[in-house]
Amino acid sequence: MSSQNNVTVIGGGIVGLACAWELAKDGASVIVVETGGSSYGTSLANAGWISPSHIIPFAAPGMVQTGFKNLIGRTGAFAMTPGAGPLLAPWTLKFARSCTDAHVDHCAPALKELLDTSMDVIEGLTETTDLKRTNQPQWYVYTSDNAEADAEHEVDLVTKYGVDAKQLDLATSLEQEPILKDSVKAVVEFSTDFGLDPGKLVEVYRRNCEAIGVTFRNEKVTGLSSTSRNVTVVTSTDSWICDYVVLAAGVWSRDLAKTLGENLPIMPAKGQSVTLPGVTNRPSRTLMLADQRIATNPLDWGFRMSTGFALTSSSDMSVNSKATEKLIATARQALNLPDKFEVKNELAGLRPASPDGMPYIGALPKAPRVIAATGHGMLGLMMGPGTGKFVSDLVAGRPVSRDVLKFSPARPRL
């Protein structure tokens, strides 16, 4: 990349910061535009997982039934709310068409490459900064009557694509992690997966960006216009011309793409997390409560639990106290939690969900100097570092693999 290139990254969450850092390392002059200053968007509400094993797209067999089952309660791991508006019906139809075995086979290799790339970047950051990770591999724990069969199916599914997973001896697992109840009937270990503090990760990225000369502007982008030679960025207070724009604004990327005549079919999917500092028996590793669809992480300052994928509106950022209560109550099905504890950091975030479960990474068809970096759903934190690498390759004109091209916004849509 020529040092004369200048790039504007829209969005200051983990994806935007990762893109900015990689582009700046490539020699670009980079501006990050974020609304609300250093809020980091949805990234702070994340469970804090780095999981190369998550190669199965969210649009997979069985997910449509899960969504409609949770429709009435609207507090399930995957649910739909009335606030989702008129975009819900066409999005759901495309999602349903994507929930096939053939779609999983198509997507898994690309998601694996993206996640493995993120893993390499994170490993580098843990070696060169004060970012820390949990050393113990991640466990999935199962409590249903079908626990053994479900665990075996999970292992068979992911090992097919090269993921290192194995079922563990139950008695030994319960002894190693006393927080697990006897209701747990099966445990699967993913050797490559671990956790970290999501706030610390974005802090490290922010510091790295500032150290390498990235400029931050606290403004709202109101529009974009693009030619074959450059892109004009219009904000609430200013406008400027740049060589490229990276669209990493999460769920709001859809509205900005519209100003260019593009349709990115992204739906906001609300997730919620809570941190419990008083859990003294917290585990030594990240745990996935597979039947409860709750992700957990033993942060230094508290026990983080996160869940939710409720399709909603882009204005629904409220923290739902009933959802928090249900989250804790549901976690008790598998975990020995204290009867009383302090609840801190109740957070909600909007996950940018694509209907096929694949992020959009690549040039917009009608505006090739605008690079999409959005639509990561629940996996923005763990896919962000790899996305930054891929975006810098695309802007620099370096060759990328055929699997990376599967993330293109120009890919076929069902």
CSV table of C-alpha atoms in Angstrom, one decimal, residues 1 42 102 127 189 301 340:
chain,number,residue,atom,x,y,z
A,1,MET,CA,0.0,0.0,0.0
A,42,THR,CA,-21.0,-3.9,21.4
A,102,ALA,CA,-24.8,-27.8,2.4
A,127,GLU,CA,3.3,-11.8,23.7
A,189,GLU,CA,-13.1,-29.8,25.5
A,301,TRP,CA,-12.7,-8.9,38.4
A,340,LYS,CA,-26.7,-13.9,47.1
